[in-house]
């Protein structure tokens, strides 16, 4: 036992230390058992190395290239070796051979030029070569090209005696072309003339660990990219220790560097807007108590510059102790300030629109209501004039008086429609279950005489549904569309069809289809404007041009929509819904 044993022992300690350092560097709990196991392997192999160094003083022969190699690892024969000494040497050789061959990690003796001198079974298995195949090659051949320079530079440093040993992670190329990650530990044996004799290499398979690390790196990178793309900041709260890990984006959202923030929950809590604090803390508490599936809140946080930013935070308890108390809570922060401001602007705009609409409706209502009375007076007086003085007026006077009476009556109609239009907007929608089959039948019934006069037919689908709507107004929609279909029709056989079709979202689309004159595409939007008519006043039975705008208003008040398809000369189909798309009808009656 001499310096070499001590060197071997030191090598073992060195390898263990290295493993401990690697372990703390990787810091992964899952890797720790593997690292400890590989530490044990290293210690074992270091002892084998010690054995080599203690027991073996190899006799040196020269190979063809002039490289000295140990022809045998037994001591060189003395001039007159005793029988015992020879026996001891043979035993040592056998012990070494067994130890090396059965070592669970790869081991090799390598010439200063890199040629494999001796390799064990574990190494052969690792790289997939037979021993004879490996012995005719060198380590450079099976080292991954990207790792070779680093390895060679270590070798040179050793040969220059700048270092005594080295460890490195590198890749070998297996016989089948695959790469395998290994941890290489190398020391160098010098001869008594201070010339390098051979390297002793220990090779551990760390492929699984490297692949796990790589998979972890990729998944971390993916997570980071996703968080970056989603502009999400993260927080990770160790509840018992009251330690919070805020990430850089979390801090940046409120204008800080992470280092400027104390890693405590109070850092966040104190930055919450006083008006939001109670509802945010209540939501958090409810989740910590296990009353909600996730924690979610939208609230303001104070920015470093003193302004308030809006945050949407979501989180979840991911670990609880045996009493069910939260141990770890993780979550994200999303800056929703812009959306929040846009929402507020939109809400303000909608309020303003509602106010001005109401004002307009009030105005139309008051104006038409107040105009009605004097207008009725004018109409009455023009009728009295006609009755009492028509005979005394000349033809021109009579014509003017008739025109006055006609215009007054028309103005009365218009004012009446305007009043009706404004009423539709002001009416409280008393919704009830309405059997549309009955309602439409009533409408058609009330039109019987008029339909006969115009040779018109109305065909109503058998199963119109019962829906939740305003009975009178819904009937008015059908009435307006049916009368228009018969009115704006030059067909000898005027026909209107009333039916339904599904709207794809579980609701019902009603249609009123006619075989009338059709509506040119350029007018299809304008016809919904109040008092818009496409024809001369006395054509197609006249009208005020208010029917479709009132119809549209009724439909919209029910949360529905109205549109049409038309072809000039062939007919028009009006489609409409009487419920918003998320409401479903009550089903056919
Ligand atoms: P009114 O019938 O009192 O004129 P509406 O608002 O009901 O008012 O209709 C506006 C205009 O749209 C009508 O004047 C007519 O020109 C056109 N129109 C409405 N329905 C039809 C239809 N089914 N076919 C052809 N044109 C139509």
Coordinates of C-alpha atoms and ligand atoms in Angstrom, one line a residue, residues 417 480-481 484-485 487-488 514 516-519 527 529 532-535 542-549 572 574, ligand 1:
X417 CA -97.3 56.0 -37.7
X480 CA -97.0 43.9 -42.0
X481 CA -95.0 41.3 -44.0
X484 CA -96.7 43.8 -48.2
X485 CA -96.4 40.4 -49.9
X487 CA -99.7 44.5 -51.9
X488 CA -96.5 44.6 -53.8
X514 CA -94.3 36.1 -51.7
X516 CA -94.6 39.6 -56.0
X517 CA -92.6 42.3 -57.8
X518 CA -89.3 41.8 -55.8
X519 CA -87.0 44.5 -54.5
X527 CA -86.7 50.0 -47.3
X529 CA -85.9 53.5 -43.1
X532 CA -89.1 55.2 -47.3
X533 CA -91.3 54.1 -50.2
X534 CA -90.1 52.8 -53.6
X535 CA -93.2 53.7 -55.5
X542 CA -100.5 53.4 -51.1
X543 CA -98.9 53.4 -47.7
X544 CA -96.8 55.5 -45.4
X545 CA -93.5 53.7 -45.7
X546 CA -93.3 53.1 -41.9
X547 CA -94.4 49.4 -41.9
X548 CA -90.9 47.8 -42.3
X549 CA -89.2 50.2 -39.9
X572 CA -89.3 38.4 -52.0
X574 CA -88.3 38.2 -45.5
Ligands
LIG1 P1 -95.4 50.8 -47.0 O1 -95.8 49.5 -47.4 O2 -96.3 51.5 -46.1 O3 -94.9 51.7 -48.1 P2 -93.2 49.5 -45.8 O4 -92.2 50.0 -44.8 O5 -93.9 48.3 -45.4 O6 -94.1 50.7 -46.1 O7 -92.4 49.2 -47.1 C1 -91.5 50.1 -47.6 C2 -91.3 49.9 -49.1 O8 -90.7 48.7 -49.3 C3 -92.6 49.8 -49.8 O9 -93.1 51.0 -50.2 C4 -92.2 48.9 -51.0 O10 -91.7 49.7 -52.0 C5 -91.2 48.0 -50.5 N1 -91.7 46.7 -50.1 C6 -92.0 46.3 -48.9 N2 -92.4 45.0 -48.9 C7 -92.3 44.6 -50.2 C8 -92.5 43.3 -50.9 N3 -92.9 42.3 -50.2 N4 -92.2 43.3 -52.2 C9 -91.8 44.4 -52.9 N5 -91.6 45.5 -52.3 C10 -91.8 45.7 -51.0

